[in-house]
């Protein structure tokens, strides 16, 4: 287990940690304190080629390894990570800035998913279906795709990589993993876990560096058969287009503009806790973050008052302190983007109810702290429709259920959604009416569980889902098998019936 100091880490290629001579370096920093945490290699296209070579070479033996054996290695990885949960959770908090309870939660989600996928080694189910012909047996089997690239963001720096890596590995693929640069130390910890669990050399390779160089080299290499990407919409679109030229399978998990509808019959104290957790957990930097409250006019003043009031005792500070409610945003870039959106909100006439500024003085001067922010805004403003990815909540007044659903749906994204109501009929209608991959009833928009599919509609992705048992769809090819044991030529659709 690495002590998260400013240690230099290499690339992991063919089972060896390498520091290619001549490559540049970059560092990661704690967004709460500015402390330098680690130094990493800015890989060049030639380094990416070496990683793909290693993955390609390791593929035949890994494919031949029985899936239950692959699952056993995953189980060892889950156990290894469980033993390091506290230490890696601290690395998550120090490098990404989420509060320590969430740092541990990030790691727990990774453990849960690796464990779940380990079991998939004993399933990986195909189908058997009847043939229309005599003495003919029909079935499907799942085969790995080959070398796959996992490209990940910084907001869940251990959970998201494992959602991809564990699923890809159990299916028999070999992997080249490229993490977001500002959480490279978390990514290093993920790779160490698999190395220490005994994954054969070359099965998982790790390249750090710029998205434009490393990501691009990965996406453009014809030997990479599938790409699993989580990140921003614009980057996702580029990756998709580039992959499409080579007819690659590209799985995209992109942004969200997730609404919580609070109806006039809602349990308001419950909704309050849900909205606070959904909007300001991870400083609003979850793809499922609650970025809009769609609020019924009959409870508008009351609920908004409760929200603003409750934020007065909200503690923003160093996320490693267990009493902190919200840490900084993850980087200087994030800070700039969020502050720009706050300015946009003010320019377009939204009413700032609380927050709306960078926090300064004392510990705040060391990091990227933004006050939790609430705007009252009509539906249709930029802040009510675009993904901000920060602690900024838009509150929108509606007169009834139909308007609430219209507002909730009238955005380019469709990841998560929620309704607070005590009316069971309305709750079930909302499940059908809300255009999103995920709907919560009487719970906030965040809180994925690994055994259920995760993903969305519209600009949130391109139709795939991660997690749950469907996770293996992304990483397998289906082979259809016909076994004719009639000892004669039989012709489907043509033989007389
Ligand atoms: O993401 P990027 P960023 C959203 C959020 C955020 C914005 C930008 O709104 O403010 O995206 O974040 C790699 N080819 N989300 O800049 O650039 C990159 O190195 C291949 C939502 O961090 O999309 C990183 O590993 N790869 C999201 C990964 O892509 C490339 C979580 C994501 O980076 C590449 C994060 C290229 N040309 C941000 N360029 C969510 N849905 O949770 C970059 N990369």
XYZ file of C-alpha atoms in Angstrom, residues 33-480:
448
model
C -5.034 22.223 0.488
C -2.925 22.429 -2.664
C -0.593 19.697 -1.346
C 1.166 17.760 -4.106
C 0.183 14.089 -3.889
C 2.023 12.261 -6.636
C 3.933 12.547 -9.900
C 2.878 10.646 -13.009
C 4.013 9.968 -16.542
C 2.608 11.968 -19.443
C 2.492 8.991 -21.759
C 3.208 9.455 -25.456
C 1.490 7.654 -28.337
C 4.410 5.162 -28.433
C 3.746 4.291 -24.761
C 0.089 3.716 -25.569
C 1.107 1.407 -28.404
C 3.280 -0.550 -25.950
C 0.317 -0.889 -23.572
C -1.940 -2.110 -26.368
C 0.779 -4.571 -27.497
C 0.899 -5.972 -23.959
C -2.885 -6.258 -23.774
C -3.004 -7.898 -27.195
C -0.322 -10.432 -26.216
C -2.052 -11.299 -22.952
C -5.459 -11.730 -24.560
C -5.334 -15.358 -25.851
C -4.339 -16.854 -22.472
C -6.813 -14.684 -20.538
C -9.602 -15.599 -22.928
C -8.752 -19.275 -22.381
C -8.764 -18.890 -18.599
C -12.096 -20.310 -17.387
C -14.453 -17.506 -16.401
C -14.859 -18.840 -12.815
C -11.048 -18.635 -12.437
C -11.138 -15.065 -13.706
C -13.843 -14.452 -11.136
C -11.621 -15.853 -8.379
C -8.945 -13.301 -9.161
C -11.588 -10.571 -9.026
C -12.719 -11.844 -5.672
C -9.146 -11.600 -4.419
C -9.017 -8.033 -5.775
C -12.221 -7.200 -3.880
C -10.740 -8.647 -0.691
C -7.473 -6.777 -1.213
C -9.320 -3.506 -1.682
C -11.503 -4.214 1.353
C -8.308 -4.480 3.417
C -7.249 -1.067 2.099
C -10.631 0.624 2.263
C -9.689 3.259 4.810
C -6.333 4.077 3.248
C -7.678 4.280 -0.313
C -10.756 6.185 0.899
C -8.389 8.786 2.310
C -6.556 8.984 -0.992
C -9.909 9.568 -2.738
C -10.758 12.388 -0.357
C -7.342 13.981 -0.533
C -7.089 13.830 -4.295
C -10.679 14.420 -5.416
C -12.039 16.477 -2.517
C -15.212 14.580 -1.602
C -15.854 14.312 2.150
C -14.273 11.324 3.860
C -17.545 9.395 4.326
C -18.016 9.655 0.558
C -14.351 8.812 -0.061
C -14.923 5.543 1.809
C -18.221 5.110 -0.059
C -16.430 5.446 -3.399
C -14.130 2.583 -2.417
C -17.022 0.532 -1.013
C -18.831 0.852 -4.332
C -15.711 -0.426 -6.088
C -15.487 -3.397 -3.689
C -19.190 -4.189 -4.122
C -18.963 -4.145 -7.878
C -15.791 -6.231 -8.159
C -17.406 -8.785 -5.847
C -20.606 -8.758 -7.889
C -18.661 -9.235 -11.124
C -16.613 -12.043 -9.565
C -19.887 -13.964 -9.287
C -20.537 -13.256 -12.951
C -17.598 -15.582 -13.633
C -19.959 -18.428 -12.712
C -22.836 -17.085 -14.805
C -21.907 -15.275 -18.046
C -25.104 -16.782 -19.305
C -26.152 -17.325 -22.874
C -29.508 -18.753 -23.973
C -30.707 -22.086 -25.238
C -33.716 -21.894 -27.526
C -35.568 -24.543 -29.526
C -34.786 -25.157 -33.181
C -37.503 -25.316 -35.822
C -35.733 -28.410 -37.167
C -35.368 -31.934 -35.822
C -32.310 -32.928 -33.863
C -30.816 -29.518 -33.896
C -29.628 -27.722 -30.808
C -29.396 -23.913 -30.671
C -27.632 -21.792 -28.115
C -25.676 -18.624 -27.597
C -22.345 -18.179 -25.854
C -20.571 -15.015 -24.784
C -17.081 -14.289 -25.996
C -14.749 -11.455 -25.030
C -14.198 -8.647 -27.492
C -10.400 -8.478 -27.138
C -8.485 -5.398 -26.010
C -10.779 -2.778 -24.499
C -10.036 0.778 -23.384
C -11.496 2.129 -20.153
C -11.410 5.940 -20.049
C -12.616 7.414 -16.785
C -13.353 10.746 -15.086
C -12.279 12.086 -11.723
C -15.542 12.278 -9.804
C -15.701 8.597 -8.739
C -12.015 7.840 -9.068
C -12.100 4.266 -7.742
C -15.729 3.244 -8.342
C -16.075 4.167 -12.031
C -12.782 2.560 -13.132
C -13.838 -0.639 -11.381
C -17.294 -0.601 -12.961
C -15.493 -0.875 -16.242
C -12.361 -2.881 -15.428
C -14.025 -5.633 -13.361
C -16.767 -6.192 -15.941
C -14.288 -6.190 -18.833
C -11.934 -8.621 -17.088
C -14.482 -11.185 -15.988
C -15.729 -11.357 -19.574
C -12.210 -12.310 -20.716
C -11.057 -9.024 -22.235
C -7.709 -7.423 -21.604
C -7.716 -3.759 -20.652
C -5.870 -0.521 -21.162
C -7.005 1.889 -18.471
C -6.659 5.655 -18.845
C -7.847 7.699 -15.851
C -8.551 11.416 -15.520
C -5.240 13.118 -14.831
C -6.272 14.922 -11.645
C -7.081 11.644 -9.872
C -4.161 9.575 -11.135
C -3.141 8.482 -7.624
C -6.560 6.926 -7.009
C -6.211 5.165 -10.341
C -2.779 3.910 -9.347
C -4.307 2.419 -6.175
C -6.920 0.643 -8.310
C -4.254 -0.907 -10.520
C -2.131 -1.952 -7.516
C -5.084 -3.894 -6.153
C -5.330 -6.011 -9.300
C -1.566 -6.461 -9.479
C -1.454 -7.597 -5.853
C -4.424 -9.902 -6.377
C -2.374 -11.850 -8.937
C -3.812 -10.714 -12.253
C -1.522 -12.102 -14.978
C 0.862 -9.618 -16.651
C -0.607 -7.632 -19.546
C -4.232 -8.311 -18.642
C -4.597 -4.831 -17.134
C -2.401 -1.996 -18.359
C -2.360 1.563 -17.097
C -1.448 4.701 -19.010
C -1.621 8.211 -17.613
C -1.495 11.519 -19.424
C -3.466 13.949 -21.503
C -6.829 12.941 -22.925
C -5.961 14.510 -26.232
C -2.795 12.391 -26.597
C -3.333 9.172 -24.636
C -7.111 8.974 -25.084
C -6.847 9.745 -28.729
C -4.134 7.136 -29.348
C -6.273 4.525 -27.588
C -9.458 5.347 -29.442
C -7.669 5.452 -32.809
C -5.845 2.119 -32.548
C -7.656 -0.548 -34.567
C -6.596 -3.256 -32.110
C -8.751 -1.677 -29.409
C -12.114 -3.302 -30.039
C -14.293 -1.460 -27.565
C -14.166 1.761 -25.606
C -15.917 2.386 -22.353
C -16.007 6.102 -21.637
C -17.406 8.230 -18.807
C -16.925 11.984 -18.941
C -18.227 15.161 -20.515
C -20.615 15.258 -23.474
C -18.302 17.024 -25.877
C -15.411 14.633 -25.255
C -17.800 11.682 -25.416
C -19.110 12.844 -28.773
C -15.552 13.102 -30.137
C -14.669 9.634 -28.875
C -17.875 8.236 -30.370
C -17.223 9.802 -33.782
C -13.638 8.638 -33.834
C -14.592 5.118 -32.784
C -17.371 5.040 -35.362
C -14.884 5.433 -38.198
C -13.517 2.026 -37.227
C -16.995 0.662 -36.393
C -15.945 0.211 -32.771
C -18.310 -0.408 -29.934
C -18.247 2.797 -27.894
C -20.080 2.911 -24.586
C -20.761 6.429 -23.316
C -21.846 7.544 -19.852
C -22.091 11.341 -19.936
C -23.829 14.122 -18.058
C -27.106 14.847 -16.368
C -29.403 17.682 -15.289
C -31.272 15.699 -12.732
C -34.558 16.960 -11.259
C -36.191 16.285 -7.941
C -39.922 17.010 -8.174
C -41.380 17.995 -4.802
C -45.175 17.771 -4.909
C -47.582 19.537 -2.567
C -48.253 16.284 -0.673
C -44.567 15.424 -0.168
C -43.004 14.651 3.197
C -41.080 17.943 3.210
C -38.486 17.164 5.910
C -37.649 13.937 4.055
C -37.438 15.785 0.732
C -35.223 18.411 2.354
C -32.629 15.863 3.452
C -32.790 14.190 0.043
C -32.300 17.417 -1.898
C -29.389 18.541 0.287
C -27.616 15.212 -0.128
C -28.413 15.065 -3.860
C -27.392 18.628 -4.624
C -24.377 19.169 -2.399
C -22.987 15.652 -1.892
C -19.625 15.414 -3.731
C -19.993 19.221 -4.087
C -22.577 18.564 -6.799
C -20.018 16.766 -8.962
C -21.920 13.567 -9.581
C -23.442 12.798 -12.941
C -26.603 12.012 -10.942
C -26.400 15.153 -8.764
C -29.673 16.907 -8.043
C -29.238 20.137 -9.972
C -32.921 21.154 -10.119
C -35.760 21.159 -7.629
C -39.061 21.316 -9.449
C -41.259 22.646 -6.693
C -45.042 22.712 -6.438
C -46.312 26.275 -5.926
C -48.363 25.310 -2.847
C -45.207 24.345 -0.912
C -42.806 26.625 -2.775
C -42.142 29.277 -0.135
C -42.136 26.792 2.706
C -39.704 24.318 1.132
C -37.391 26.953 -0.298
C -37.279 28.588 3.141
C -36.394 25.244 4.727
C -33.593 24.684 2.190
C -32.017 28.102 2.591
C -32.331 27.896 6.345
C -30.724 24.483 6.557
C -27.725 25.626 4.507
C -26.907 28.206 7.188
C -25.571 25.386 9.368
C -23.925 23.522 6.480
C -20.221 23.173 7.124
C -17.924 23.645 4.140
C -14.296 22.812 4.805
C -11.484 20.293 4.586
C -13.149 17.052 3.463
C -10.818 14.903 5.547
C -12.502 16.322 8.691
C -15.453 13.991 9.420
C -17.613 16.907 10.585
C -17.423 18.620 7.179
C -20.632 18.546 5.115
C -19.091 19.636 1.822
C -15.526 19.883 0.542
C -14.028 21.882 -2.310
C -14.665 21.331 -6.004
C -12.146 19.023 -7.611
C -9.842 21.406 -9.450
C -9.099 24.959 -10.532
C -10.855 24.193 -13.845
C -13.990 23.084 -12.020
C -13.891 26.180 -9.833
C -13.658 28.430 -12.884
C -16.484 26.651 -14.676
C -18.832 26.730 -11.685
C -18.136 30.408 -10.945
C -18.794 31.212 -14.597
C -22.194 29.513 -14.360
C -23.009 31.478 -11.205
C -22.264 34.656 -13.146
C -24.415 33.451 -16.040
C -27.279 32.800 -13.608
C -27.041 36.304 -12.211
C -26.839 37.872 -15.672
C -29.920 36.009 -16.858
C -31.884 37.329 -13.906
C -32.119 34.255 -11.682
C -32.606 35.196 -8.041
C -29.676 34.181 -5.851
C -31.036 32.924 -2.535
C -27.803 31.807 -0.924
C -24.125 31.283 -1.770
C -23.029 32.365 -5.221
C -19.367 33.019 -4.491
C -15.965 31.520 -3.876
C -15.183 31.073 -0.196
C -12.088 32.902 1.010
C -10.021 33.354 4.145
C -8.184 30.788 6.279
C -8.320 27.226 4.982
C -10.452 28.370 2.043
C -7.523 30.238 0.524
C -5.634 26.966 0.108
C -8.247 25.231 -2.059
C -11.171 25.503 -4.463
C -14.129 26.169 -2.190
C -17.459 27.461 -3.463
C -20.391 28.272 -1.179
C -23.413 26.007 -1.662
C -25.582 28.024 -3.989
C -29.329 28.188 -4.591
C -30.978 30.106 -7.408
C -34.678 30.681 -7.941
C -35.169 30.624 -11.668
C -37.908 30.178 -14.215
C -37.537 27.076 -16.372
C -35.582 27.777 -19.568
C -32.562 29.701 -18.288
C -29.114 28.280 -19.005
C -28.491 27.454 -15.353
C -31.776 25.512 -15.282
C -30.897 23.479 -18.388
C -27.112 23.016 -18.679
C -24.947 20.704 -16.600
C -22.944 22.802 -14.119
C -21.318 19.961 -12.164
C -20.911 21.912 -8.966
C -22.765 22.947 -5.787
C -25.376 25.032 -7.606
C -29.058 24.209 -7.326
C -31.841 25.722 -9.440
C -35.297 25.877 -7.868
C -38.160 26.108 -10.368
C -41.802 26.794 -9.466
C -44.566 24.727 -11.113
C -48.344 24.744 -10.711
C -49.135 21.034 -11.004
C -47.879 17.523 -11.819
C -48.124 17.958 -15.598
C -46.019 21.087 -15.574
C -43.537 19.416 -13.229
C -43.060 16.539 -15.649
C -42.745 18.922 -18.598
C -40.032 20.930 -16.820
C -38.251 17.790 -15.612
C -38.128 16.380 -19.142
C -37.377 19.554 -21.072
C -33.570 19.267 -20.964
C -31.007 17.578 -23.192
C -30.099 14.955 -20.590
C -31.913 12.001 -19.073
C -29.853 10.253 -16.416
C -31.565 10.377 -13.029
C -34.858 11.789 -11.762
C -36.903 11.790 -8.594
C -40.333 12.578 -7.228
C -41.372 13.161 -3.640
C -45.077 12.466 -3.188
C -47.335 10.433 -0.910
C -49.753 9.714 -3.745
C -49.011 6.210 -5.000
C -50.865 6.765 -8.266
C -48.813 9.838 -9.026
C -45.587 8.030 -8.115
C -46.336 5.242 -10.574
C -47.316 7.740 -13.276
C -43.989 9.509 -12.776
C -42.088 6.246 -13.279
C -43.618 6.134 -16.746
C -43.539 9.861 -17.500
C -40.017 10.898 -16.495
C -37.543 10.680 -19.386
C -34.536 9.263 -17.577
C -32.603 6.045 -17.163
C -33.199 6.119 -13.410
C -36.201 7.262 -11.352
C -36.284 7.432 -7.569
C -39.482 7.741 -5.561
C -39.137 9.538 -2.228
C -35.343 9.448 -2.475
C -32.838 11.816 -4.088
C -31.367 11.416 -7.589
C -28.181 9.841 -6.259
C -27.603 6.459 -4.672
C -26.868 3.863 -7.360
C -26.540 0.236 -6.263
C -24.127 -1.932 -8.207
C -26.509 -4.815 -8.866
C -28.803 -2.542 -10.905
C -28.223 -1.060 -14.347
C -26.939 2.503 -14.549
C -27.194 4.883 -17.503
C -29.517 7.268 -19.217
C -31.329 8.545 -22.273
C -30.881 11.563 -24.583
C -27.419 13.190 -24.338
C -26.545 11.128 -21.282
C -25.301 8.307 -23.440
C -25.794 6.150 -26.472
C -28.134 3.528 -25.109
C -25.900 1.249 -23.074
C -26.000 0.572 -19.357
C -23.257 -0.126 -16.856
C -23.457 -2.148 -13.620
C -26.049 -4.804 -12.876
C -26.057 -8.047 -14.804
C -26.360 -6.076 -18.062
C -22.806 -4.778 -17.523
C -21.532 -7.805 -19.428
C -23.391 -6.714 -22.593
C -20.835 -3.978 -23.080
C -17.887 -6.346 -22.947
C -19.006 -9.468 -24.771
C -19.845 -10.588 -28.270
C -22.692 -13.034 -28.574
C -21.958 -16.098 -30.660
C -24.945 -18.056 -31.923
